[in-house]
Coordinates of C-alpha atoms and ligand atoms in Angstrom, one line a residue:
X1 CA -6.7 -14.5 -7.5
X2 CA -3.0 -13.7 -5.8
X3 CA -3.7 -10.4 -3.6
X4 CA -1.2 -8.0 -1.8
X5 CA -1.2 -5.4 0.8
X6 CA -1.7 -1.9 -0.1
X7 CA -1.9 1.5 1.5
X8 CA -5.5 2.8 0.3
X9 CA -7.3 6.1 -0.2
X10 CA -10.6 4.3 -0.1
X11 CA -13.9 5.3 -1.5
X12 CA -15.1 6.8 2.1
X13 CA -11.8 8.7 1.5
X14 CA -10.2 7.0 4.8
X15 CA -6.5 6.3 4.9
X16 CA -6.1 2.4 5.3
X17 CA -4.2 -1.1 4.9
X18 CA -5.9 -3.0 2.5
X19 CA -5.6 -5.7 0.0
X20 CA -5.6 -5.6 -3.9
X21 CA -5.3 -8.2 -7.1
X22 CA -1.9 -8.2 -7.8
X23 CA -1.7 -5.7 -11.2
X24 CA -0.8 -7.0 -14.3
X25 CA 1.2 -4.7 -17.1
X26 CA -0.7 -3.8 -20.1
X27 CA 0.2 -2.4 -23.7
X28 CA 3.0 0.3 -23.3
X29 CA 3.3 -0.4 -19.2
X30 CA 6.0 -1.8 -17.0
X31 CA 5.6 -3.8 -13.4
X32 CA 7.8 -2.1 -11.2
X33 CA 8.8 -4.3 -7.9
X34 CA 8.8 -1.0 -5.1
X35 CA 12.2 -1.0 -3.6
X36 CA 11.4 2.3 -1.1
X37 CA 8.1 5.1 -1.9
X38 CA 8.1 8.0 0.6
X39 CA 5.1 9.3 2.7
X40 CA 4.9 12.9 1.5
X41 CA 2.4 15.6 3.5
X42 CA -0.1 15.6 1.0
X43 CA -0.7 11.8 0.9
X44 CA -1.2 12.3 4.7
X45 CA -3.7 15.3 3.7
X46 CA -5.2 13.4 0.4
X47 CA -8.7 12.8 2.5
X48 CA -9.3 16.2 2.7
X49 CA -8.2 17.1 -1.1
X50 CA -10.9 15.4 -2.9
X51 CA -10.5 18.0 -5.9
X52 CA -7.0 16.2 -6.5
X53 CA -7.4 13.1 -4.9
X54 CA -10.1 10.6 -6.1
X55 CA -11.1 8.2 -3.4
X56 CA -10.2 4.4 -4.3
X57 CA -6.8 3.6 -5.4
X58 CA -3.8 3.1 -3.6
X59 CA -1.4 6.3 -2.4
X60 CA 2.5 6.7 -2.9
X61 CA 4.0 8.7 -5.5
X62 CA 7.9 8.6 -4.4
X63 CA 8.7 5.6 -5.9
X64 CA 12.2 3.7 -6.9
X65 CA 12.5 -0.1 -7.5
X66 CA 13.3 -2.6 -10.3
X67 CA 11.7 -3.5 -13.5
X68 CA 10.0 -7.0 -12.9
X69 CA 7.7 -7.3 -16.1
X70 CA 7.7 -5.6 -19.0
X71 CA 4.2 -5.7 -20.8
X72 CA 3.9 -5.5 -25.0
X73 CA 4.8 -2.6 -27.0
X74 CA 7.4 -1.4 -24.0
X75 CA 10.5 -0.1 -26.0
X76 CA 14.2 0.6 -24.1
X77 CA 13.2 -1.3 -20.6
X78 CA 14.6 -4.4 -19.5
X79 CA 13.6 -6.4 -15.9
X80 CA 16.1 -6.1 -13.7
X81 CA 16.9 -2.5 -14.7
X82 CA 16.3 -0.1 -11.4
X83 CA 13.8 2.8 -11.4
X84 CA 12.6 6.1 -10.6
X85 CA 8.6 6.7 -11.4
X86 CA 7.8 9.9 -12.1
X87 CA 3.8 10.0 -10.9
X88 CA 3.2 12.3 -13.9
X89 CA 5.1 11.4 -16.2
X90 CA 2.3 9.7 -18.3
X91 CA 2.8 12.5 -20.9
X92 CA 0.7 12.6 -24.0
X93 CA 3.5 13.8 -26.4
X94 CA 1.2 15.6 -28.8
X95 CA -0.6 18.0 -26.7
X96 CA 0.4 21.9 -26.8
X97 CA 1.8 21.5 -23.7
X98 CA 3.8 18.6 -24.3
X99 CA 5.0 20.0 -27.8
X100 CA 6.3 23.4 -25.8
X101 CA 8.0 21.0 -22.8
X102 CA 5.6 22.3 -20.6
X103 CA 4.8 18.3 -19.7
X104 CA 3.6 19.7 -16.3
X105 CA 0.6 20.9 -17.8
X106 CA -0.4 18.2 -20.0
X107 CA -3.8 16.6 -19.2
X108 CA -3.5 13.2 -19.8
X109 CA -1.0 13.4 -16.8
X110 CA -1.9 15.1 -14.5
X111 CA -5.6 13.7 -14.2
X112 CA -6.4 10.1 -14.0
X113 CA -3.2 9.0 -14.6
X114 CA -1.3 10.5 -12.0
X115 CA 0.4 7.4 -10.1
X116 CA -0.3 7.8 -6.1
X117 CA -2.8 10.6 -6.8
X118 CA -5.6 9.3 -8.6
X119 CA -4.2 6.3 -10.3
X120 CA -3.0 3.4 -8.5
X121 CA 0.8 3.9 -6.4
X122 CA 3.5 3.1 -4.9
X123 CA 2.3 1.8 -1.3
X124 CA 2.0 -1.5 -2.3
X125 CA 4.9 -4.1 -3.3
X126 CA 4.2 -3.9 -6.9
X127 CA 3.0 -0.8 -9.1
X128 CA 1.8 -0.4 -12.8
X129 CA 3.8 2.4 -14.6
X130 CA 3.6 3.6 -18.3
X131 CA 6.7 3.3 -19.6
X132 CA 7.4 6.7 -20.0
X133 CA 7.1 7.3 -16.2
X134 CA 10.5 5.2 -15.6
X135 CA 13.8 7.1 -15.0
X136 CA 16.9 5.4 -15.6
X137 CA 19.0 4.9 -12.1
X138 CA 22.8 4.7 -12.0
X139 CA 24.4 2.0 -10.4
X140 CA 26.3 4.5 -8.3
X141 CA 22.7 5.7 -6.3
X142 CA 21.9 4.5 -3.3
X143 CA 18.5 3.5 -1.9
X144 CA 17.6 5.9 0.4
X145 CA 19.1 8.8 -2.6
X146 CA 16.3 7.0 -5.2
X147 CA 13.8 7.3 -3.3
X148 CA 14.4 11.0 -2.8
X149 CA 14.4 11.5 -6.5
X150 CA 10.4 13.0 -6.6
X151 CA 10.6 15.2 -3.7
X152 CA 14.0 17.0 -4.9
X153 CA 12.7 17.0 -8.5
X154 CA 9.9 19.4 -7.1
X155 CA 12.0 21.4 -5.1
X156 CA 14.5 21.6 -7.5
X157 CA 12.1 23.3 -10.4
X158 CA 11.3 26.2 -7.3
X159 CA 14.8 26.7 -6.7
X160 CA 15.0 27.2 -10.4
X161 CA 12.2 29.1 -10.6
X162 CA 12.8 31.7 -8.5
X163 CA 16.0 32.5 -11.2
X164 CA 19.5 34.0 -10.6
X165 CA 20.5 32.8 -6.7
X166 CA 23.8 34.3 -7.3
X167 CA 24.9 36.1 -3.4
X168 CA 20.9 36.1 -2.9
X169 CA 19.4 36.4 0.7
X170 CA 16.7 33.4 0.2
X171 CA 13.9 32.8 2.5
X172 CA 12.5 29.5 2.9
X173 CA 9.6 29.2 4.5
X174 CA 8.7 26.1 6.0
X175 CA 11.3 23.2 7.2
X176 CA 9.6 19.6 5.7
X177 CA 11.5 17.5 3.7
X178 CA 11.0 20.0 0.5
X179 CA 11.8 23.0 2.9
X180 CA 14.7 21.3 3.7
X181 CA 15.9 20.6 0.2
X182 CA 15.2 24.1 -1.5
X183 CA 17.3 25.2 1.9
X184 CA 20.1 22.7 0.2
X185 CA 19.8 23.0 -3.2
X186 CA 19.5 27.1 -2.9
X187 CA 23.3 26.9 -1.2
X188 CA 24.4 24.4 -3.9
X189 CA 23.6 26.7 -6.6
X190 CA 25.1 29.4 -4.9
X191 CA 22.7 31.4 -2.6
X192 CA 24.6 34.3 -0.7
X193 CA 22.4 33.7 2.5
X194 CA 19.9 30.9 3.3
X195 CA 17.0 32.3 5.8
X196 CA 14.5 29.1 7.5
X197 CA 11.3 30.0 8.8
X198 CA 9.8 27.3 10.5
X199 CA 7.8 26.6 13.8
X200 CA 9.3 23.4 15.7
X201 CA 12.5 22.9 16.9
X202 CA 13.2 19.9 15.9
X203 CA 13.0 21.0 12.1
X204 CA 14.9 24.2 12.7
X205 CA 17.5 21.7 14.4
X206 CA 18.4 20.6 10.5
X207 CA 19.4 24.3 9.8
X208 CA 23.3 23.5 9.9
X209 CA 22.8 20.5 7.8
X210 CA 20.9 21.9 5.2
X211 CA 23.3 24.8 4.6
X212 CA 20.5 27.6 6.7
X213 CA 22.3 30.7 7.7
X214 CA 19.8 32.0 9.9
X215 CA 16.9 30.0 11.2
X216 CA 13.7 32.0 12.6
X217 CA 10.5 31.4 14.3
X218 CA 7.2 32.6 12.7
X219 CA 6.7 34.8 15.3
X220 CA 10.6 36.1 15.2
X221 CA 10.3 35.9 11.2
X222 CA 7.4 38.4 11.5
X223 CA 8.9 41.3 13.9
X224 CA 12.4 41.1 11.4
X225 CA 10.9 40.5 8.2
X226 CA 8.7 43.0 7.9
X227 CA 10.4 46.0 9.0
X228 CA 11.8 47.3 5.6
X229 CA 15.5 47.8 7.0
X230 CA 15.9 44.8 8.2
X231 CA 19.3 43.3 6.7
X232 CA 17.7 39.9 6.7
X233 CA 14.7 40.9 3.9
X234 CA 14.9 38.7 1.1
X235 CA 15.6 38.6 -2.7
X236 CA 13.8 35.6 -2.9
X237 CA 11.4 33.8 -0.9
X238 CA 10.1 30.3 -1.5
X239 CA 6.9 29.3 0.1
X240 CA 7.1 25.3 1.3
X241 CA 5.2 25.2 4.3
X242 CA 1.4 25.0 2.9
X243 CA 0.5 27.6 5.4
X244 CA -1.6 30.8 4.4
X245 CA 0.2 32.9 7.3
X246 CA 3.3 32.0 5.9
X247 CA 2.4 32.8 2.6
X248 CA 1.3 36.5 3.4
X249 CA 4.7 36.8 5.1
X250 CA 6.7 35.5 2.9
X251 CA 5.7 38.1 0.2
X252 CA 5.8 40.8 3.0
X253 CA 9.3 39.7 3.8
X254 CA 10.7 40.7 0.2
X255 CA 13.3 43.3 -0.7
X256 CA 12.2 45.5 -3.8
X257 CA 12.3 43.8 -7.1
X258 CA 12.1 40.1 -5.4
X259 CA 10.5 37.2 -6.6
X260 CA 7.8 34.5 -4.8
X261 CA 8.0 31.4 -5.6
X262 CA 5.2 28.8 -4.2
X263 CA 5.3 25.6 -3.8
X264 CA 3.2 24.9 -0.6
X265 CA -0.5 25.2 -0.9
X266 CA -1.4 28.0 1.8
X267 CA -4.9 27.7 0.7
X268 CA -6.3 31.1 2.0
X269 CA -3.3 33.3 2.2
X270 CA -3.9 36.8 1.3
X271 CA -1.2 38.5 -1.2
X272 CA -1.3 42.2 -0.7
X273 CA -1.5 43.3 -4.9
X274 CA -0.4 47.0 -3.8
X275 CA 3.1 44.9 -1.9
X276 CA 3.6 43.4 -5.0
X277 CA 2.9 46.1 -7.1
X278 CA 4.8 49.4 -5.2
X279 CA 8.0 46.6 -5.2
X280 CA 7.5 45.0 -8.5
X281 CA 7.2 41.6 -7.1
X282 CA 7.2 38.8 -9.4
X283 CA 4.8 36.1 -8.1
X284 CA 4.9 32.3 -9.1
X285 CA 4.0 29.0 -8.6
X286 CA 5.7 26.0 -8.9
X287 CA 3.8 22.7 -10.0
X288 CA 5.2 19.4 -10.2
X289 CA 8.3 18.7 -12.7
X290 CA 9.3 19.4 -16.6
X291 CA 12.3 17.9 -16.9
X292 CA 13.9 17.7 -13.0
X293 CA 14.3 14.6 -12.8
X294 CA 17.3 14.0 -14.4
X295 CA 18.8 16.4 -12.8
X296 CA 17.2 15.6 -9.7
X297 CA 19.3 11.8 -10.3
X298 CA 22.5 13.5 -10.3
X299 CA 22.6 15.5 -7.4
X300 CA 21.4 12.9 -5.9
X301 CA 23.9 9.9 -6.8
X302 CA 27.0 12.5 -6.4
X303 CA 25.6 13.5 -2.6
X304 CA 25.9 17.1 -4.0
X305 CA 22.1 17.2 -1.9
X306 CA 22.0 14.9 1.3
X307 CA 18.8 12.9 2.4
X308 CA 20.3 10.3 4.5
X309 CA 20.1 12.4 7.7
X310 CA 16.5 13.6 6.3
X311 CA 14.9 9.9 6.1
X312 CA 13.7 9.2 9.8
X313 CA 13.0 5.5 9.3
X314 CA 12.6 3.0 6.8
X315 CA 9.8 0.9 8.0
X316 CA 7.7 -2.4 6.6
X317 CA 4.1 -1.5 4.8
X318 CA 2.4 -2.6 8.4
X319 CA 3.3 0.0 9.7
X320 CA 2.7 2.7 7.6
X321 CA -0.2 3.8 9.2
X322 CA 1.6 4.4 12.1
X323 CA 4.1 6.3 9.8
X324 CA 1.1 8.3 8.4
X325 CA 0.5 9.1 12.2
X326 CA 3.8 10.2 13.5
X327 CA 4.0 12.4 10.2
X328 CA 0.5 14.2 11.2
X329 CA 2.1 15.2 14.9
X330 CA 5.4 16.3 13.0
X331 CA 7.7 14.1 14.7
X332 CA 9.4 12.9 11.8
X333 CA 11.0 14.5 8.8
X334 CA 10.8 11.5 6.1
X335 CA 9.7 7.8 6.3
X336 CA 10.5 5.5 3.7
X337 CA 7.9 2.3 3.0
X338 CA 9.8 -0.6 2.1
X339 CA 6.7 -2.9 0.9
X340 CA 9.5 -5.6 0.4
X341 CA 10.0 -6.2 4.2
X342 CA 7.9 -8.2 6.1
X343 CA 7.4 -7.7 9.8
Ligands
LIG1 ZN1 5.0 14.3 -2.6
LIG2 ZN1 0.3 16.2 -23.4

């Protein structure tokens, strides 16, 4: 049996390079050759997640590549035809959640079928996808823009969320790659003032690229923000970071009337009801996609939203664990596996 090299969450729930039978597609699924799949802060976080991440299956869900087989009963795919993979995009279609649109919710994908999550991903040079995972790319995209297309879809749907950005002051808290974006994609759509909270230097060093206005320190975040005159207090404020601390302050930091948005996991964080009741805050969450992607494509292939000066390398699967590594001590912003390349 032909095997290849794969990125595992393995059943002790360790992070390592493996090997794996090389997948074959089966009724309604496409093989997908992996052009580029992202390391994202929760595949470096999955061994301590075990309520999302099962052990045993391979991680990545920021995939783009090409279509290399396409297995029977696959409608509208052809090989050679290049890819985005939305991890849950496996979509039932007849659920109530998938009849309202609300495909975000729907069971069948966001449970054992998740791609990179709980079902086998992207860290490998091949993947099995269901065919409704695939996203069309243009010609016109480049690499490094398709293999951004998951992480902007999910910032995308909190910039959305959090409603009218029209001359809004919006705080983002947290400067990752997703920080970043919502930082970009808040100015696109016409944000009067971008705020960045963020604890290293070298992430608040991306401020002028990603369209920040005004880049703070936790620490100088917390003696501004929470004084209620403070010019810089927010309309809206869109958690990124994952941090509880940052989570309490980023609902502490709102004018009257604003609106939370999170989309970091600050398991812990305390949210003050009487805050958000005495200033009729409207709190909510953002999870995963509904129908971002698409749009996600085109800011992408028009370079409307920049990630070339986001991705920090581009680096063979051999080194991925090393990737994993430099991503745990924050020293990069974005690192692109290119399974393709061997070193
Ligand atoms: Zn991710
Ligand atoms: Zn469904």
């Amino acid at each position: 049996m032909t095997t290849m090299p794969v990125i595992l969450l393995d059943e002790q729930r360790r992070i390592v390079l493996s090997e794996r039978p090389v997948p074959a597609p089966g009724s309604g699924q496409v093989l997908v050759d992996v052009d580029l799949c992202g390391i994202c802060g929760s595949d470096l976080h999955s061994p301590d997640l075990p309520q999302v991440y099962l052990g045993g299956f391979v991680l990545g869900h920021e995939a783009s590549g090409v279509v290399r087989e396409v297995g029977a009963d696959v409608e509208g795919w052809a090989v050679g035809q290049r890819v985005a993979v939305n991890p849950n995009g496996n979509v039932c279609g007849v659920c109530a959640y998938c009849l309202s649109g609300r495909f975000n919710f729907c069971h069948q994908a966001t449970m054992k079928t998740a791609l990179g999550l709980q079902a086998d991903g992207a860290l490998a040079p091949v993947m099995v996808a269901a065919s409704s995972t695939l996203r069309a790319l243009p010609d016109a995209m480049g690499r490094v823009e398709a293999a951004w297309v998951e992480p902007t879809a999910t910032a995308l749907r909190a910039v959305l969320l959090a409603g009218d950005l029209a001359g809004a002051t919006v705080l983002v808290s947290g400067g990752g790659p997703i920080g970043q974006l919502v930082c970009r994609i808040a100015a696109h759509l016409g944000a009067g003032r971008v705020v960045l909270v963020e604890p290293t230097p070298e992430r608040r060093g991306f401020a002028p690229a990603s369209r920040v206005d005004v880049a703070l320190t936790p620490a100088e975040a917390q003696t501004r923000l929470t004084h209620a005159d403070d010019p810089l207090r927010a309309d809206i404020a869109i958690e990124c970071s994952g941090n509880a601390s940052a989570t309490t302050l980023a609902l502490t930091a709102l004018r009257p009337g604003g609106v939370l948005v999170v989309v970091g996991s600050g398991v812990g964080a305390t949210l003050d009801p009487l805050v958000i009741l005495l200033n009729e805050i409207t709190v909510r969450g953002s999870f995963t996609y509904v129908d971002e992607f698409e749009q996600a494509i085109d800011l992408l292939t028009s370079k409307a939203i920049r990630v070339d000066d986001l991705t920090t390398a581009v680096v063979p699967l051999s080194e991925a664990l090393a990737a994993f590594e430099s991503l745990r001590a924050a020293q990069t912003m974005k690192i692109l596996i290119e399974p393709h390349h061997s070193s």
